[in-house]
């Protein structure tokens, strides 16, 4: 058993050797571990628990962490990252993402926000810095889905590009190795790809068996971006405010449950395996060691069969869980307006 301890970090004997974890190649040639640990505590798990999970996950072989300033835990995660690096993990073997929050799109705000995340995370650079949402709207953390920001704005491409120019300068200045997008649609990405000097290297998007987004998934990959999949398990612990009666439950789907029985694993593990095998980078969240270890082990174990992959491809229910209602900018709209379902950016 390999036990190497330093400042709270120890390589666990029952973990997965990080060199066995598949990697995705970005257009820069850099590689990203094909699974990351999510760090949004969903209002249920405090910063201490999440920071502890980051340390524990690194001990069992995770090298990719999906952070964001709005998750309110980057400072404590920074202590974990420092311990991981002090414990002998090389910085170049870690992949750390952070994200720009919606009230920081303005001139001068992007660099300041990135610098704050770097200070909190105790890093010199981020592997990826993403624009968390394409809408520059402030709403208080934890607010109800009916809450609306009085100054709410739609997607205005010219304004997004002003934010993007600031993102590009982070790459120029070495603060971020890659920049990327999140919660985007094809028509919005088409414009950004057309106008960017530094193209987005990845797009973070909701992806789970009941929400496969085949069109956007294909577009992202065909455009040379890595799709990072959030809520890969269908976010069973998401805040109650993000639940609606019509939401479906991936881990109760008979196809998922059937495969889980065959493999003798939790259905959540099947969702993670499916995600990696399909080609997205899932970022499952858990503070429970047996869960995050099980998720990691599953992706270096026996793959799902072609028949199982084909069966899972058929269970898409087009069930978006993170609908984004708080971003709506005028009365009478529904959350579908945020997602350009007609193939064009919803007019202001
Ligand atoms: N870019 C964005 O706008 C955006 C939006 C949402 C999320 N994200 C990112 O995506 C990450 C993941 O999404 P998420 O946290 O909403 O949902 P998720 O990863 O789909 O689900 C997390 C929950 O699944 C359960 N779970 C995980 N592994 C399991 C296992 N092996 N067996 C049984 N249960 C398991 C855990 O429940 P229990 O705790 O009950 O065990 C955990 O709380 C977030 O943490 C965040 O980093 C990004």
mmCIF file of C-alpha atoms and ligand atoms in Angstrom:
data_model
loop_
_atom_site.group_PDB
_atom_site.id
_atom_site.type_symbol
_atom_site.label_atom_id
_atom_site.label_comp_id
_atom_site.label_asym_id
_atom_site.label_seq_id
_atom_site.Cartn_x
_atom_site.Cartn_y
_atom_site.Cartn_z
ATOM 1 C CA UNK A 1 0.000 0.000 0.000
ATOM 2 C CA UNK A 2 1.407 3.344 -1.074
ATOM 3 C CA UNK A 3 0.846 5.801 1.778
ATOM 4 C CA UNK A 4 2.464 9.199 1.268
ATOM 5 C CA UNK A 5 1.266 11.806 3.717
ATOM 6 C CA UNK A 6 1.763 15.542 3.727
ATOM 7 C CA UNK A 7 -0.416 18.260 5.236
ATOM 8 C CA UNK A 8 -3.549 16.126 5.142
ATOM 9 C CA UNK A 9 -2.936 14.640 1.704
ATOM 10 C CA UNK A 10 -2.186 10.940 1.411
ATOM 11 C CA UNK A 11 -2.194 8.741 -1.658
ATOM 12 C CA UNK A 12 -4.773 6.072 -0.819
ATOM 13 C CA UNK A 13 -3.847 2.466 -1.354
ATOM 14 C CA UNK A 14 -7.310 1.620 -2.667
ATOM 15 C CA UNK A 15 -7.447 4.523 -5.119
ATOM 16 C CA UNK A 16 -6.977 4.657 -8.889
ATOM 17 C CA UNK A 17 -3.601 5.521 -10.381
ATOM 18 C CA UNK A 18 -4.254 8.833 -12.193
ATOM 19 C CA UNK A 19 -2.280 7.636 -15.200
ATOM 20 C CA UNK A 20 -5.046 5.079 -15.827
ATOM 21 C CA UNK A 21 -7.728 7.776 -16.074
ATOM 22 C CA UNK A 22 -8.579 8.576 -19.718
ATOM 23 C CA UNK A 23 -7.646 12.058 -20.913
ATOM 24 C CA UNK A 24 -9.321 14.420 -23.374
ATOM 25 C CA UNK A 25 -7.115 16.446 -25.673
ATOM 26 C CA UNK A 26 -7.953 20.116 -26.094
ATOM 27 C CA UNK A 27 -7.188 22.115 -29.218
ATOM 28 C CA UNK A 28 -4.106 23.518 -27.483
ATOM 29 C CA UNK A 29 -2.727 19.995 -27.108
ATOM 30 C CA UNK A 30 -3.250 20.099 -23.343
ATOM 31 C CA UNK A 31 -4.990 17.144 -21.727
ATOM 32 C CA UNK A 32 -7.909 17.139 -19.310
ATOM 33 C CA UNK A 33 -8.775 14.130 -17.121
ATOM 34 C CA UNK A 34 -11.990 12.619 -18.497
ATOM 35 C CA UNK A 35 -13.733 12.895 -15.118
ATOM 36 C CA UNK A 36 -13.688 15.689 -12.557
ATOM 37 C CA UNK A 37 -15.127 16.226 -9.121
ATOM 38 C CA UNK A 38 -18.000 18.730 -8.968
ATOM 39 C CA UNK A 39 -17.841 21.166 -6.055
ATOM 40 C CA UNK A 40 -21.280 22.786 -5.915
ATOM 41 C CA UNK A 41 -22.655 21.892 -2.485
ATOM 42 C CA UNK A 42 -26.271 22.464 -3.657
ATOM 43 C CA UNK A 43 -27.036 24.359 -0.408
ATOM 44 C CA UNK A 44 -26.794 20.986 1.378
ATOM 45 C CA UNK A 45 -23.084 20.469 1.810
ATOM 46 C CA UNK A 46 -20.976 23.185 3.438
ATOM 47 C CA UNK A 47 -17.610 24.448 2.248
ATOM 48 C CA UNK A 48 -15.720 22.313 4.789
ATOM 49 C CA UNK A 49 -17.329 19.111 3.560
ATOM 50 C CA UNK A 50 -16.668 19.967 -0.083
ATOM 51 C CA UNK A 51 -13.042 20.960 0.611
ATOM 52 C CA UNK A 52 -12.569 17.712 2.489
ATOM 53 C CA UNK A 53 -13.996 15.844 -0.509
ATOM 54 C CA UNK A 54 -11.504 17.576 -2.819
ATOM 55 C CA UNK A 55 -8.658 16.359 -0.632
ATOM 56 C CA UNK A 56 -10.117 12.869 -0.378
ATOM 57 C CA UNK A 57 -10.821 12.709 -4.106
ATOM 58 C CA UNK A 58 -7.236 13.691 -4.924
ATOM 59 C CA UNK A 59 -6.066 10.975 -2.540
ATOM 60 C CA UNK A 60 -7.979 8.345 -4.501
ATOM 61 C CA UNK A 61 -6.768 9.617 -7.874
ATOM 62 C CA UNK A 62 -8.898 12.565 -9.048
ATOM 63 C CA UNK A 63 -6.866 15.274 -10.737
ATOM 64 C CA UNK A 64 -9.699 17.426 -12.111
ATOM 65 C CA UNK A 65 -11.833 19.783 -9.985
ATOM 66 C CA UNK A 66 -14.745 21.878 -11.206
ATOM 67 C CA UNK A 67 -14.957 25.041 -9.090
ATOM 68 C CA UNK A 68 -16.774 28.374 -9.288
ATOM 69 C CA UNK A 69 -16.691 31.535 -7.244
ATOM 70 C CA UNK A 70 -20.458 31.385 -6.738
ATOM 71 C CA UNK A 71 -20.197 28.028 -4.974
ATOM 72 C CA UNK A 72 -18.792 30.006 -2.029
ATOM 73 C CA UNK A 73 -16.145 27.443 -1.145
ATOM 74 C CA UNK A 74 -13.073 28.276 -3.215
ATOM 75 C CA UNK A 75 -11.154 29.582 -0.193
ATOM 76 C CA UNK A 76 -11.447 26.302 1.670
ATOM 77 C CA UNK A 77 -10.856 24.290 -1.500
ATOM 78 C CA UNK A 78 -7.658 26.349 -1.822
ATOM 79 C CA UNK A 79 -6.382 24.846 1.435
ATOM 80 C CA UNK A 80 -7.016 21.391 0.007
ATOM 81 C CA UNK A 81 -5.263 22.205 -3.261
ATOM 82 C CA UNK A 82 -2.269 23.550 -1.375
ATOM 83 C CA UNK A 83 -2.094 20.328 0.644
ATOM 84 C CA UNK A 84 -2.394 18.230 -2.532
ATOM 85 C CA UNK A 85 0.475 20.116 -4.169
ATOM 86 C CA UNK A 86 2.558 20.055 -0.987
ATOM 87 C CA UNK A 87 1.911 16.321 -0.890
ATOM 88 C CA UNK A 88 3.775 15.805 -4.140
ATOM 89 C CA UNK A 89 1.155 16.147 -6.884
ATOM 90 C CA UNK A 90 2.630 18.269 -9.655
ATOM 91 C CA UNK A 91 0.677 21.360 -10.645
ATOM 92 C CA UNK A 92 0.802 20.296 -14.291
ATOM 93 C CA UNK A 93 -0.981 17.068 -13.361
ATOM 94 C CA UNK A 94 -3.961 18.936 -11.885
ATOM 95 C CA UNK A 95 -6.834 20.407 -13.860
ATOM 96 C CA UNK A 96 -8.669 23.176 -12.020
ATOM 97 C CA UNK A 97 -11.597 25.022 -13.559
ATOM 98 C CA UNK A 98 -13.259 28.107 -12.110
ATOM 99 C CA UNK A 99 -16.033 30.316 -13.422
ATOM 100 C CA UNK A 100 -16.929 33.970 -13.765
ATOM 101 C CA UNK A 101 -20.211 34.777 -12.025
ATOM 102 C CA UNK A 102 -22.987 36.677 -13.745
ATOM 103 C CA UNK A 103 -22.582 39.968 -11.935
ATOM 104 C CA UNK A 104 -18.937 40.212 -13.017
ATOM 105 C CA UNK A 105 -19.250 40.608 -16.780
ATOM 106 C CA UNK A 106 -18.496 44.341 -16.730
ATOM 107 C CA UNK A 107 -15.311 46.089 -17.850
ATOM 108 C CA UNK A 108 -12.519 45.441 -15.352
ATOM 109 C CA UNK A 109 -14.497 42.845 -13.440
ATOM 110 C CA UNK A 110 -13.256 39.729 -15.238
ATOM 111 C CA UNK A 111 -9.598 39.987 -14.323
ATOM 112 C CA UNK A 112 -10.461 40.985 -10.759
ATOM 113 C CA UNK A 113 -12.778 37.974 -10.404
ATOM 114 C CA UNK A 114 -10.232 35.603 -11.852
ATOM 115 C CA UNK A 115 -7.539 36.988 -9.549
ATOM 116 C CA UNK A 116 -9.838 36.524 -6.567
ATOM 117 C CA UNK A 117 -10.465 32.889 -7.526
ATOM 118 C CA UNK A 118 -6.720 32.360 -7.964
ATOM 119 C CA UNK A 119 -6.036 33.844 -4.526
ATOM 120 C CA UNK A 120 -8.772 31.740 -2.953
ATOM 121 C CA UNK A 121 -7.683 28.556 -4.699
ATOM 122 C CA UNK A 122 -4.008 29.364 -3.949
ATOM 123 C CA UNK A 123 -3.019 28.873 -7.568
ATOM 124 C CA UNK A 124 -0.919 30.856 -10.057
ATOM 125 C CA UNK A 125 -3.111 29.933 -12.985
ATOM 126 C CA UNK A 126 -6.349 28.148 -13.809
ATOM 127 C CA UNK A 127 -6.511 25.384 -16.375
ATOM 128 C CA UNK A 128 -9.865 26.722 -17.499
ATOM 129 C CA UNK A 129 -11.877 29.803 -16.670
ATOM 130 C CA UNK A 130 -15.461 29.723 -17.915
ATOM 131 C CA UNK A 131 -18.185 32.316 -18.301
ATOM 132 C CA UNK A 132 -20.688 30.616 -15.998
ATOM 133 C CA UNK A 133 -23.846 31.890 -17.741
ATOM 134 C CA UNK A 134 -24.289 33.998 -20.873
ATOM 135 C CA UNK A 135 -26.627 36.384 -19.014
ATOM 136 C CA UNK A 136 -25.119 39.229 -16.983
ATOM 137 C CA UNK A 137 -27.795 39.180 -14.318
ATOM 138 C CA UNK A 138 -27.312 39.344 -10.608
ATOM 139 C CA UNK A 139 -29.557 37.369 -8.337
ATOM 140 C CA UNK A 140 -28.855 36.595 -4.706
ATOM 141 C CA UNK A 141 -27.435 33.124 -4.025
ATOM 142 C CA UNK A 142 -30.126 30.632 -3.044
ATOM 143 C CA UNK A 143 -32.992 32.817 -4.276
ATOM 144 C CA UNK A 144 -36.315 31.331 -5.340
ATOM 145 C CA UNK A 145 -36.850 30.513 -9.048
ATOM 146 C CA UNK A 146 -39.515 33.239 -9.207
ATOM 147 C CA UNK A 147 -36.985 35.875 -8.218
ATOM 148 C CA UNK A 148 -36.136 38.324 -11.036
ATOM 149 C CA UNK A 149 -33.330 40.804 -11.170
ATOM 150 C CA UNK A 150 -34.797 44.267 -11.901
ATOM 151 C CA UNK A 151 -32.035 45.047 -14.400
ATOM 152 C CA UNK A 152 -32.140 41.628 -16.048
ATOM 153 C CA UNK A 153 -30.749 41.576 -19.579
ATOM 154 C CA UNK A 154 -31.066 39.068 -22.420
ATOM 155 C CA UNK A 155 -28.068 37.706 -24.277
ATOM 156 C CA UNK A 156 -26.567 40.625 -26.163
ATOM 157 C CA UNK A 157 -23.754 39.327 -28.298
ATOM 158 C CA UNK A 158 -21.859 42.600 -28.411
ATOM 159 C CA UNK A 159 -21.802 42.692 -24.621
ATOM 160 C CA UNK A 160 -20.831 39.033 -24.326
ATOM 161 C CA UNK A 161 -17.887 39.701 -26.622
ATOM 162 C CA UNK A 162 -16.781 42.593 -24.413
ATOM 163 C CA UNK A 163 -16.657 40.100 -21.572
ATOM 164 C CA UNK A 164 -14.969 37.554 -23.834
ATOM 165 C CA UNK A 165 -12.237 40.050 -24.797
ATOM 166 C CA UNK A 166 -11.431 40.290 -21.090
ATOM 167 C CA UNK A 167 -11.411 36.494 -20.887
ATOM 168 C CA UNK A 168 -8.940 36.388 -23.789
ATOM 169 C CA UNK A 169 -6.631 38.735 -21.949
ATOM 170 C CA UNK A 170 -6.514 36.236 -19.065
ATOM 171 C CA UNK A 171 -4.942 33.753 -21.464
ATOM 172 C CA UNK A 172 -2.547 36.431 -22.769
ATOM 173 C CA UNK A 173 -1.555 37.219 -19.189
ATOM 174 C CA UNK A 174 -1.114 33.601 -18.147
ATOM 175 C CA UNK A 175 -3.897 33.647 -15.557
ATOM 176 C CA UNK A 176 -5.875 30.975 -17.413
ATOM 177 C CA UNK A 177 -4.543 28.333 -19.782
ATOM 178 C CA UNK A 178 -7.932 27.967 -21.465
ATOM 179 C CA UNK A 179 -11.173 29.872 -21.525
ATOM 180 C CA UNK A 180 -14.564 28.413 -22.095
ATOM 181 C CA UNK A 181 -18.301 28.819 -22.054
ATOM 182 C CA UNK A 182 -21.138 27.327 -20.041
ATOM 183 C CA UNK A 183 -24.916 27.106 -20.418
ATOM 184 C CA UNK A 184 -24.691 28.093 -24.061
ATOM 185 C CA UNK A 185 -26.773 27.212 -27.110
ATOM 186 C CA UNK A 186 -25.733 26.525 -30.705
ATOM 187 C CA UNK A 187 -26.735 29.965 -32.077
ATOM 188 C CA UNK A 188 -24.881 31.771 -29.292
ATOM 189 C CA UNK A 189 -21.785 29.593 -29.714
ATOM 190 C CA UNK A 190 -21.798 30.124 -33.472
ATOM 191 C CA UNK A 191 -21.433 33.860 -32.920
ATOM 192 C CA UNK A 192 -18.753 33.483 -30.259
ATOM 193 C CA UNK A 193 -16.759 31.093 -32.447
ATOM 194 C CA UNK A 194 -17.074 33.530 -35.342
ATOM 195 C CA UNK A 195 -15.825 36.499 -33.338
ATOM 196 C CA UNK A 196 -13.387 35.082 -30.804
ATOM 197 C CA UNK A 197 -9.670 35.718 -31.096
ATOM 198 C CA UNK A 198 -9.100 32.904 -28.591
ATOM 199 C CA UNK A 199 -11.716 30.236 -29.105
ATOM 200 C CA UNK A 200 -13.492 28.529 -26.233
ATOM 201 C CA UNK A 201 -11.670 25.273 -25.448
ATOM 202 C CA UNK A 202 -14.575 23.704 -23.631
ATOM 203 C CA UNK A 203 -18.281 24.177 -23.073
ATOM 204 C CA UNK A 204 -19.859 23.113 -19.802
ATOM 205 C CA UNK A 205 -23.412 21.905 -20.313
ATOM 206 C CA UNK A 206 -26.056 19.826 -18.580
ATOM 207 C CA UNK A 207 -25.651 16.209 -19.711
ATOM 208 C CA UNK A 208 -27.138 13.045 -18.226
ATOM 209 C CA UNK A 209 -28.988 10.041 -19.696
ATOM 210 C CA UNK A 210 -32.346 11.846 -19.545
ATOM 211 C CA UNK A 211 -30.857 15.011 -21.057
ATOM 212 C CA UNK A 212 -28.390 14.077 -23.749
ATOM 213 C CA UNK A 213 -28.562 17.264 -25.857
ATOM 214 C CA UNK A 214 -27.390 15.385 -28.962
ATOM 215 C CA UNK A 215 -27.385 18.445 -31.234
ATOM 216 C CA UNK A 216 -25.380 20.699 -28.939
ATOM 217 C CA UNK A 217 -23.106 17.828 -27.909
ATOM 218 C CA UNK A 218 -22.227 17.145 -31.547
ATOM 219 C CA UNK A 219 -21.818 20.832 -32.336
ATOM 220 C CA UNK A 220 -19.449 21.360 -29.416
ATOM 221 C CA UNK A 221 -17.259 18.429 -30.400
ATOM 222 C CA UNK A 222 -17.321 19.247 -34.106
ATOM 223 C CA UNK A 223 -16.233 22.794 -33.237
ATOM 224 C CA UNK A 224 -13.132 21.552 -31.433
ATOM 225 C CA UNK A 225 -14.404 22.068 -27.887
ATOM 226 C CA UNK A 226 -14.493 19.529 -25.098
ATOM 227 C CA UNK A 227 -18.003 19.045 -23.689
ATOM 228 C CA UNK A 228 -17.955 19.037 -19.887
ATOM 229 C CA UNK A 229 -21.142 17.492 -18.539
ATOM 230 C CA UNK A 230 -22.722 18.846 -15.377
ATOM 231 C CA UNK A 231 -25.395 17.097 -13.308
ATOM 232 C CA UNK A 232 -24.123 13.792 -14.765
ATOM 233 C CA UNK A 233 -26.201 11.747 -12.323
ATOM 234 C CA UNK A 234 -29.283 13.902 -12.760
ATOM 235 C CA UNK A 235 -28.367 15.924 -9.677
ATOM 236 C CA UNK A 236 -30.521 14.014 -7.173
ATOM 237 C CA UNK A 237 -29.434 16.344 -4.361
ATOM 238 C CA UNK A 238 -29.987 19.606 -6.257
ATOM 239 C CA UNK A 239 -31.667 22.363 -4.286
ATOM 240 C CA UNK A 240 -35.443 21.915 -3.928
ATOM 241 C CA UNK A 241 -35.922 25.215 -5.747
ATOM 242 C CA UNK A 242 -34.451 23.548 -8.848
ATOM 243 C CA UNK A 243 -36.978 20.688 -8.808
ATOM 244 C CA UNK A 244 -40.254 20.610 -10.731
ATOM 245 C CA UNK A 245 -42.968 17.964 -10.893
ATOM 246 C CA UNK A 246 -42.207 17.058 -14.478
ATOM 247 C CA UNK A 247 -38.531 16.311 -13.800
ATOM 248 C CA UNK A 248 -37.559 12.694 -14.409
ATOM 249 C CA UNK A 249 -35.057 10.678 -12.384
ATOM 250 C CA UNK A 250 -32.146 9.158 -14.299
ATOM 251 C CA UNK A 251 -31.079 6.797 -11.528
ATOM 252 C CA UNK A 252 -34.567 5.242 -11.465
ATOM 253 C CA UNK A 253 -34.695 4.596 -15.209
ATOM 254 C CA UNK A 254 -35.168 0.848 -15.822
ATOM 255 C CA UNK A 255 -32.360 0.781 -18.406
ATOM 256 C CA UNK A 256 -29.922 2.410 -15.979
ATOM 257 C CA UNK A 257 -31.081 0.265 -13.068
ATOM 258 C CA UNK A 258 -30.807 -2.928 -15.153
ATOM 259 C CA UNK A 259 -27.190 -2.228 -16.094
ATOM 260 C CA UNK A 260 -26.411 -1.280 -12.484
ATOM 261 C CA UNK A 261 -27.731 -4.675 -11.350
ATOM 262 C CA UNK A 262 -25.552 -6.484 -13.865
ATOM 263 C CA UNK A 263 -22.471 -4.592 -12.696
ATOM 264 C CA UNK A 264 -23.513 -4.652 -9.034
ATOM 265 C CA UNK A 265 -23.085 -0.882 -8.723
ATOM 266 C CA UNK A 266 -25.322 2.058 -7.862
ATOM 267 C CA UNK A 267 -27.240 3.442 -10.883
ATOM 268 C CA UNK A 268 -25.280 6.693 -10.423
ATOM 269 C CA UNK A 269 -22.154 4.833 -11.472
ATOM 270 C CA UNK A 270 -23.806 3.757 -14.718
ATOM 271 C CA UNK A 271 -24.526 7.407 -15.530
ATOM 272 C CA UNK A 272 -20.858 8.276 -14.998
ATOM 273 C CA UNK A 273 -19.597 5.354 -17.086
ATOM 274 C CA UNK A 274 -22.013 6.199 -19.880
ATOM 275 C CA UNK A 275 -20.846 9.821 -19.874
ATOM 276 C CA UNK A 276 -17.160 9.009 -20.208
ATOM 277 C CA UNK A 277 -17.779 6.345 -22.816
ATOM 278 C CA UNK A 278 -19.973 8.689 -24.854
ATOM 279 C CA UNK A 279 -17.181 11.276 -24.905
ATOM 280 C CA UNK A 280 -18.148 14.020 -22.497
ATOM 281 C CA UNK A 281 -16.260 14.870 -19.307
ATOM 282 C CA UNK A 282 -18.634 14.290 -16.372
ATOM 283 C CA UNK A 283 -18.033 16.187 -13.150
ATOM 284 C CA UNK A 284 -20.054 14.203 -10.597
ATOM 285 C CA UNK A 285 -20.370 15.696 -7.142
ATOM 286 C CA UNK A 286 -20.134 13.739 -3.935
ATOM 287 C CA UNK A 287 -18.701 14.261 -0.489
ATOM 288 C CA UNK A 288 -18.929 10.536 0.242
ATOM 289 C CA UNK A 289 -15.686 8.648 -0.276
ATOM 290 C CA UNK A 290 -17.308 5.398 -1.398
ATOM 291 C CA UNK A 291 -19.264 7.339 -4.023
ATOM 292 C CA UNK A 292 -16.492 9.436 -5.531
ATOM 293 C CA UNK A 293 -14.128 6.482 -5.413
ATOM 294 C CA UNK A 294 -16.765 4.239 -7.022
ATOM 295 C CA UNK A 295 -17.330 6.790 -9.772
ATOM 296 C CA UNK A 296 -13.618 6.998 -10.546
ATOM 297 C CA UNK A 297 -13.050 3.251 -10.420
ATOM 298 C CA UNK A 298 -15.949 2.655 -12.746
ATOM 299 C CA UNK A 299 -14.355 4.542 -15.611
ATOM 300 C CA UNK A 300 -11.186 2.472 -15.579
ATOM 301 C CA UNK A 301 -13.130 -0.772 -15.251
ATOM 302 C CA UNK A 302 -15.026 -2.931 -17.700
ATOM 303 C CA UNK A 303 -16.762 -0.708 -20.276
ATOM 304 C CA UNK A 304 -20.485 -0.804 -20.965
ATOM 305 C CA UNK A 305 -21.321 -3.081 -23.886
ATOM 306 C CA UNK A 306 -22.312 -1.684 -27.268
ATOM 307 C CA UNK A 307 -25.853 -2.939 -26.589
ATOM 308 C CA UNK A 308 -25.940 -1.085 -23.261
ATOM 309 C CA UNK A 309 -24.643 2.118 -24.854
ATOM 310 C CA UNK A 310 -27.278 1.767 -27.573
ATOM 311 C CA UNK A 311 -30.002 1.179 -24.973
ATOM 312 C CA UNK A 312 -28.937 4.258 -22.986
ATOM 313 C CA UNK A 313 -28.973 6.357 -26.158
ATOM 314 C CA UNK A 314 -32.714 5.683 -26.409
ATOM 315 C CA UNK A 315 -33.726 6.852 -22.918
ATOM 316 C CA UNK A 316 -33.201 10.576 -23.505
ATOM 317 C CA UNK A 317 -36.255 12.379 -22.083
ATOM 318 C CA UNK A 318 -35.115 15.893 -23.006
ATOM 319 C CA UNK A 319 -35.453 16.692 -19.309
ATOM 320 C CA UNK A 320 -33.495 19.820 -18.484
ATOM 321 C CA UNK A 321 -33.089 20.122 -14.718
ATOM 322 C CA UNK A 322 -31.237 23.437 -14.416
ATOM 323 C CA UNK A 323 -33.738 25.600 -16.241
ATOM 324 C CA UNK A 324 -32.335 29.001 -15.307
ATOM 325 C CA UNK A 325 -35.667 30.705 -14.562
ATOM 326 C CA UNK A 326 -33.974 33.482 -12.584
ATOM 327 C CA UNK A 327 -32.345 34.743 -15.789
ATOM 328 C CA UNK A 328 -35.607 35.619 -17.538
ATOM 329 C CA UNK A 329 -35.544 39.286 -18.447
ATOM 330 C CA UNK A 330 -39.152 40.230 -19.109
ATOM 331 C CA UNK A 331 -42.657 39.276 -18.053
ATOM 332 C CA UNK A 332 -44.550 36.551 -19.840
ATOM 333 C CA UNK A 333 -41.505 34.473 -20.701
ATOM 334 C CA UNK A 334 -40.922 30.840 -19.894
ATOM 335 C CA UNK A 335 -37.586 29.243 -19.140
ATOM 336 C CA UNK A 336 -37.528 27.717 -22.632
ATOM 337 C CA UNK A 337 -36.843 31.242 -23.925
ATOM 338 C CA UNK A 338 -33.379 31.041 -22.378
ATOM 339 C CA UNK A 339 -32.394 28.059 -24.498
ATOM 340 C CA UNK A 340 -33.077 29.279 -28.071
ATOM 341 C CA UNK A 341 -35.205 26.232 -28.872
ATOM 342 C CA UNK A 342 -36.231 27.676 -32.239
ATOM 343 C CA UNK A 343 -32.621 27.617 -33.411
ATOM 344 C CA UNK A 344 -32.200 31.390 -33.149
ATOM 345 C CA UNK A 345 -31.272 33.582 -30.230
ATOM 346 C CA UNK A 346 -34.498 34.615 -28.518
ATOM 347 C CA UNK A 347 -34.984 38.292 -29.383
ATOM 348 C CA UNK A 348 -34.775 40.864 -26.577
HETATM 349 N N1 LIG B 1 -21.880 25.169 -15.157
HETATM 350 C C1 LIG B 1 -22.994 25.146 -14.475
HETATM 351 O O1 LIG B 1 -23.864 26.026 -14.616
HETATM 352 C C2 LIG B 1 -23.248 24.029 -13.507
HETATM 353 C C3 LIG B 1 -24.548 23.773 -13.078
HETATM 354 C C4 LIG B 1 -24.758 22.719 -12.190
HETATM 355 C C5 LIG B 1 -23.680 21.959 -11.749
HETATM 356 N N2 LIG B 1 -22.396 22.249 -12.161
HETATM 357 C C6 LIG B 1 -21.237 21.441 -11.720
HETATM 358 O O2 LIG B 1 -21.568 20.059 -11.917
HETATM 359 C C7 LIG B 1 -21.333 19.351 -10.713
HETATM 360 C C8 LIG B 1 -22.212 18.116 -10.642
HETATM 361 O O3 LIG B 1 -23.586 18.443 -10.682
HETATM 362 P P1 LIG B 1 -24.531 18.219 -9.419
HETATM 363 O O4 LIG B 1 -23.714 18.307 -8.204
HETATM 364 O O5 LIG B 1 -25.674 19.150 -9.532
HETATM 365 O O6 LIG B 1 -25.164 16.795 -9.659
HETATM 366 P P2 LIG B 1 -24.685 15.279 -9.874
HETATM 367 O O7 LIG B 1 -23.220 15.167 -9.887
HETATM 368 O O8 LIG B 1 -25.464 14.783 -11.024
HETATM 369 O O9 LIG B 1 -25.287 14.569 -8.577
HETATM 370 C C9 LIG B 1 -24.641 14.662 -7.334
HETATM 371 C C10 LIG B 1 -25.283 13.722 -6.331
HETATM 372 O O10 LIG B 1 -25.304 12.390 -6.840
HETATM 373 C C11 LIG B 1 -25.120 11.474 -5.797
HETATM 374 N N3 LIG B 1 -24.013 10.558 -6.146
HETATM 375 C C12 LIG B 1 -22.798 10.859 -6.679
HETATM 376 N N4 LIG B 1 -22.081 9.736 -6.883
HETATM 377 C C13 LIG B 1 -22.856 8.710 -6.440
HETATM 378 C C14 LIG B 1 -22.655 7.320 -6.360
HETATM 379 N N5 LIG B 1 -21.544 6.721 -6.809
HETATM 380 N N6 LIG B 1 -23.648 6.567 -5.829
HETATM 381 C C15 LIG B 1 -24.787 7.134 -5.384
HETATM 382 N N7 LIG B 1 -25.042 8.445 -5.436
HETATM 383 C C16 LIG B 1 -24.079 9.229 -5.969
HETATM 384 C C17 LIG B 1 -24.776 12.224 -4.540
HETATM 385 O O11 LIG B 1 -25.918 12.179 -3.700
HETATM 386 P P3 LIG B 1 -25.772 11.952 -2.089
HETATM 387 O O12 LIG B 1 -24.986 13.103 -1.602
HETATM 388 O O13 LIG B 1 -27.184 11.910 -1.604
HETATM 389 O O14 LIG B 1 -25.066 10.632 -1.910
HETATM 390 C C18 LIG B 1 -24.512 13.635 -5.027
HETATM 391 O O15 LIG B 1 -24.925 14.618 -4.113
HETATM 392 C C19 LIG B 1 -21.581 20.413 -9.631
HETATM 393 O O16 LIG B 1 -21.066 20.012 -8.365
HETATM 394 C C20 LIG B 1 -20.883 21.596 -10.245
HETATM 395 O O17 LIG B 1 -19.485 21.505 -10.068
HETATM 396 C C21 LIG B 1 -22.182 23.257 -13.061
#
